[in-house]
CSV table of C-alpha atoms in Angstrom, one decimal:
chain,number,residue,atom,x,y,z
A,1,MET,CA,0.0,0.0,0.0
A,2,ARG,CA,1.6,3.1,-1.3
A,3,THR,CA,1.2,6.8,-0.6
A,4,ARG,CA,2.9,10.0,-1.1
A,5,SER,CA,2.1,13.5,0.0
A,6,VAL,CA,2.0,16.6,2.9
A,7,LEU,CA,-1.1,16.5,3.3
A,8,ALA,CA,-0.8,19.6,5.6
A,9,LEU,CA,-2.5,16.3,4.8
A,10,ALA,CA,-1.6,18.5,3.6
A,11,GLY,CA,0.7,17.8,4.2
A,12,THR,CA,-0.7,18.7,3.5
A,13,ALA,CA,2.2,19.0,5.0
A,14,THR,CA,0.7,19.6,4.4
A,15,ALA,CA,1.4,19.9,6.1
A,16,PHE,CA,2.6,21.3,6.5
A,17,THR,CA,5.2,24.2,9.3
A,18,LEU,CA,7.3,24.0,12.2
A,19,ALA,CA,8.8,24.9,15.5
A,20,LEU,CA,7.6,24.5,19.2
A,21,SER,CA,6.1,26.1,22.1
A,22,VAL,CA,6.8,27.8,25.4
A,23,ALA,CA,4.1,29.4,27.4
A,24,THR,CA,6.2,32.5,28.1
A,25,PRO,CA,9.2,33.8,26.1
A,26,ALA,CA,12.5,32.5,27.2
A,27,SER,CA,14.1,35.9,26.5
A,28,ALA,CA,12.4,39.2,25.9
A,29,ASP,CA,15.3,40.1,23.6
A,30,GLY,CA,15.5,36.8,21.8
A,31,ALA,CA,13.8,35.7,18.6
A,32,VAL,CA,10.6,33.7,18.3
A,33,LEU,CA,12.5,30.7,16.7
A,34,THR,CA,15.8,29.7,18.2
A,35,THR,CA,18.1,26.7,17.8
A,36,GLY,CA,19.9,24.6,20.4
A,37,SER,CA,17.7,25.8,23.3
A,38,ALA,CA,14.9,28.0,24.3
A,39,GLY,CA,16.3,31.5,24.1
A,40,GLY,CA,19.3,30.2,22.1
A,41,THR,CA,20.6,31.3,18.7
A,42,ALA,CA,18.0,32.9,16.4
A,43,ALA,CA,17.0,30.9,13.3
A,44,SER,CA,18.0,32.9,10.2
A,45,VAL,CA,15.6,33.9,7.5
A,46,GLY,CA,16.0,31.4,4.7
A,47,ASP,CA,17.0,28.5,7.0
A,48,THR,CA,15.4,25.2,6.1
A,49,LEU,CA,13.4,23.5,8.8
A,50,THR,CA,12.5,19.8,8.6
A,51,ALA,CA,10.8,17.2,10.8
A,52,PRO,CA,9.8,13.6,10.5
A,53,LEU,CA,6.8,12.0,12.3
A,54,ALA,CA,7.4,11.6,16.0
A,55,SER,CA,8.8,8.2,16.8
A,56,GLY,CA,6.1,5.6,17.2
A,57,THR,CA,3.3,7.7,15.8
A,58,SER,CA,1.2,7.7,12.6
A,59,ALA,CA,-0.3,10.4,10.4
A,60,THR,CA,-3.9,9.6,9.7
A,61,LEU,CA,-6.7,10.8,7.5
A,62,TYR,CA,-9.9,9.3,9.0
A,63,SER,CA,-13.5,9.6,7.8
A,64,SER,CA,-14.6,11.0,11.1
A,65,ALA,CA,-13.1,12.8,14.1
A,66,THR,CA,-13.8,9.8,16.4
A,67,GLY,CA,-13.4,6.9,14.0
A,68,THR,CA,-10.5,4.8,12.8
A,69,SER,CA,-11.5,4.2,9.2
A,70,GLY,CA,-9.3,5.8,6.5
A,71,VAL,CA,-5.6,6.1,5.7
A,72,SER,CA,-2.7,5.8,8.0
A,73,CYS,CA,1.1,6.3,7.4
A,74,THR,CA,4.0,5.7,9.7
A,75,SER,CA,6.6,7.6,7.8
A,76,SER,CA,6.3,11.3,6.7
A,77,GLN,CA,8.3,14.5,6.7
A,78,PHE,CA,7.7,18.2,6.1
A,79,THR,CA,10.1,20.9,4.9
A,80,ALA,CA,9.7,24.7,5.3
A,81,SER,CA,11.9,27.8,5.1
A,82,VAL,CA,12.0,30.6,7.7
A,83,ALA,CA,10.4,33.7,6.1
A,84,ALA,CA,10.4,36.0,9.2
A,85,ASN,CA,11.7,35.6,12.7
A,86,PRO,CA,11.0,38.7,14.9
A,87,ALA,CA,11.8,39.3,18.5
A,88,ALA,CA,9.8,37.4,21.1
A,89,PRO,CA,7.0,37.6,22.0
A,90,GLY,CA,5.7,37.7,18.4
A,91,THR,CA,4.9,35.5,15.4
A,92,ALA,CA,7.4,33.9,13.1
A,93,THR,CA,6.4,32.9,9.6
A,94,GLU,CA,7.6,30.1,7.4
A,95,SER,CA,7.0,28.9,3.8
A,96,VAL,CA,5.9,25.2,3.7
A,97,THR,CA,7.4,23.9,0.5
A,98,GLY,CA,7.2,20.1,1.0
A,99,HIS,CA,5.4,17.4,2.8
A,100,THR,CA,6.0,13.7,1.9
A,101,PHE,CA,4.7,10.3,2.9
A,102,ASP,CA,6.7,7.1,2.5
A,103,ALA,CA,4.5,5.0,0.2
A,104,SER,CA,5.6,1.7,1.8
A,105,SER,CA,4.4,2.9,5.2
A,106,CYS,CA,0.8,3.7,4.3
A,107,THR,CA,-2.3,1.5,4.7
A,108,SER,CA,-6.0,1.9,4.3
A,109,ASN,CA,-8.9,0.0,6.0
A,110,VAL,CA,-11.7,1.6,4.1
A,111,PHE,CA,-14.3,-0.9,3.0
A,112,GLY,CA,-13.7,-1.8,-0.7
A,113,VAL,CA,-10.3,-0.2,-0.8
A,114,THR,CA,-7.3,-2.5,-1.4
A,115,GLY,CA,-4.5,0.0,-1.2
A,116,VAL,CA,-3.3,3.6,-1.5
A,117,SER,CA,-1.6,4.6,-4.7
A,118,SER,CA,-0.6,8.1,-3.7
A,119,ILE,CA,-1.4,11.2,-1.6
A,120,THR,CA,-0.4,14.5,-3.1
A,121,VAL,CA,-0.6,17.9,-1.4
A,122,ASP,CA,-1.5,20.5,-3.9
A,123,ASN,CA,-1.2,24.3,-4.1
A,124,LEU,CA,2.1,24.5,-2.2
A,125,PRO,CA,3.7,26.6,-0.9
A,126,TYR,CA,1.6,27.3,2.2
A,127,THR,CA,2.3,29.9,4.9
A,128,ALA,CA,2.8,28.7,8.5
A,129,SER,CA,2.6,31.2,11.3
A,130,VAL,CA,4.2,30.3,14.7
A,131,GLY,CA,3.3,32.3,17.7
A,132,SER,CA,5.2,32.7,21.0
A,133,ASP,CA,2.1,31.2,22.7
A,134,GLY,CA,2.6,27.9,20.9
A,135,THR,CA,-0.2,28.4,18.3
A,136,LEU,CA,0.5,27.3,14.7
A,137,THR,CA,-1.6,28.1,11.7
A,138,VAL,CA,-1.2,27.0,8.1
A,139,ALA,CA,-2.8,29.0,5.3
A,140,PRO,CA,-2.8,28.7,1.5
A,141,ALA,CA,-2.0,31.6,-0.9
A,142,SER,CA,-4.7,34.2,-1.3
A,143,GLY,CA,-7.6,32.9,-3.3
A,144,SER,CA,-6.4,29.3,-3.0
A,145,VAL,CA,-7.2,26.4,-0.7
A,146,ILE,CA,-5.2,23.7,1.1
A,147,GLN,CA,-5.9,20.6,-1.1
A,148,THR,CA,-5.0,17.0,-0.9
A,149,THR,CA,-5.5,14.4,-3.7
A,150,VAL,CA,-5.8,10.8,-2.6
A,151,LYS,CA,-5.6,8.0,-5.1
A,152,LEU,CA,-6.9,4.6,-3.9
A,153,ARG,CA,-7.0,1.1,-5.4
A,154,THR,CA,-10.4,-0.5,-5.0
A,155,LEU,CA,-12.1,-3.7,-6.0
A,156,LEU,CA,-13.7,-1.8,-8.9
A,157,GLY,CA,-10.5,-0.1,-10.0
A,158,SER,CA,-8.6,3.1,-9.1
A,159,ILE,CA,-10.4,6.2,-7.7
A,160,THR,CA,-9.3,9.7,-7.0
A,161,CYS,CA,-10.6,11.7,-4.0
A,162,VAL,CA,-9.9,15.4,-3.7
A,163,TYR,CA,-10.1,17.0,-0.2
A,164,GLN,CA,-9.9,20.7,0.6
A,165,ALA,CA,-9.6,22.9,3.7
A,166,ALA,CA,-9.5,26.7,4.2
A,167,GLY,CA,-6.6,26.3,6.7
A,168,LEU,CA,-5.1,24.2,9.5
A,169,THR,CA,-4.5,24.9,13.2
A,170,GLY,CA,-1.9,23.1,15.3
A,171,LYS,CA,0.3,23.6,18.3
A,172,THR,CA,4.0,23.5,19.2
A,173,ASP,CA,5.8,22.0,22.2
A,174,ASN,CA,9.3,22.8,23.3
A,175,SER,CA,9.5,19.6,25.4
A,176,ASP,CA,10.2,17.5,22.3
A,177,SER,CA,10.5,20.2,19.6
A,178,SER,CA,7.2,19.1,18.1
A,179,ILE,CA,4.3,20.3,16.1
A,180,SER,CA,0.9,18.6,16.3
A,181,PHE,CA,-2.3,18.6,14.3
A,182,THR,CA,-5.5,17.0,15.7
A,183,ASN,CA,-8.6,16.2,13.7
A,184,GLN,CA,-8.1,19.0,11.1
A,185,GLN,CA,-11.2,18.7,8.8
A,186,PHE,CA,-10.9,18.4,5.1
A,187,THR,CA,-14.1,18.2,2.9
A,188,LYS,CA,-14.4,16.2,-0.2
A,189,SER,CA,-14.6,18.4,-3.3
A,190,SER,CA,-14.7,15.7,-5.9
A,191,GLY,CA,-14.4,11.9,-6.2
A,192,SER,CA,-16.3,8.6,-6.3
A,193,SER,CA,-19.0,7.7,-3.8
A,194,LEU,CA,-16.3,5.4,-2.3
A,195,CYS,CA,-14.4,8.5,-1.2
A,196,PHE,CA,-15.4,9.4,2.4
A,197,ALA,CA,-17.2,12.8,2.6
A,198,ASN,CA,-14.8,14.3,5.1
A,199,GLY,CA,-11.2,13.6,6.0
A,200,TYR,CA,-9.8,14.4,9.5
A,201,PHE,CA,-6.1,14.8,9.6
A,202,THR,CA,-4.0,14.0,12.8
A,203,ALA,CA,-0.2,14.0,13.0
A,204,LYS,CA,2.7,14.9,15.3
A,205,TYR,CA,6.1,15.8,13.8
A,206,ALA,CA,9.2,15.8,16.0
A,207,PRO,CA,11.9,16.9,16.3
A,208,VAL,CA,11.8,20.1,14.2
A,209,THR,CA,15.4,20.8,13.3
A,210,ASP,CA,17.4,23.5,11.6
A,211,GLY,CA,20.7,22.1,10.2
A,212,GLY,CA,20.4,19.3,12.7
A,213,ALA,CA,19.8,21.5,15.7
A,214,ARG,CA,16.5,21.4,17.5
A,215,VAL,CA,14.2,24.4,17.0
A,216,TYR,CA,12.4,26.1,19.9
A,217,VAL,CA,9.6,28.6,20.1
A,218,ASN,CA,10.0,31.6,22.5
């Protein structure tokens, strides 16, 4: 069972977006995003931030917020670049340019579906905003939407399901340099009747790193 994305599953990715949270700024004079430690070295504009799924977790797109029917992947990664990193407290911004899912790690338990051919996060890049209070929002370009295209293999042949969302909301956590999304709703915009009407995206990415150094939110 194969799949590829960012779903912010998108991504995607999307997807997907970055850094972590601390309830109060580590340093009033420091930047929102720092590397090495809270209140450490400021991440530079243009730096590339990456993160895999947190160890032992899965990224899921389920048909309901409380159910377990849908698509699940155990290997995924997002990539973003720092666009602005002001002094804390404040809001840093990033450009989410990539969100991928390892095809060999994805499965589906939807009735009638025999496998996942691909998951593609469309309309990248997205803009991720990271606040000193730990809030994270992901938004598409003006006039666009966050969109994910899911291709599934079924007993009746291949089907394509397209899901859209106006934006995503997540949170950051400095304890493990993570970002998390929980039950972010996508609505089906086109596809077979076998495509579920809504997709709820949940994932935790950690650690977020900049050149190998952990990223913190201040």
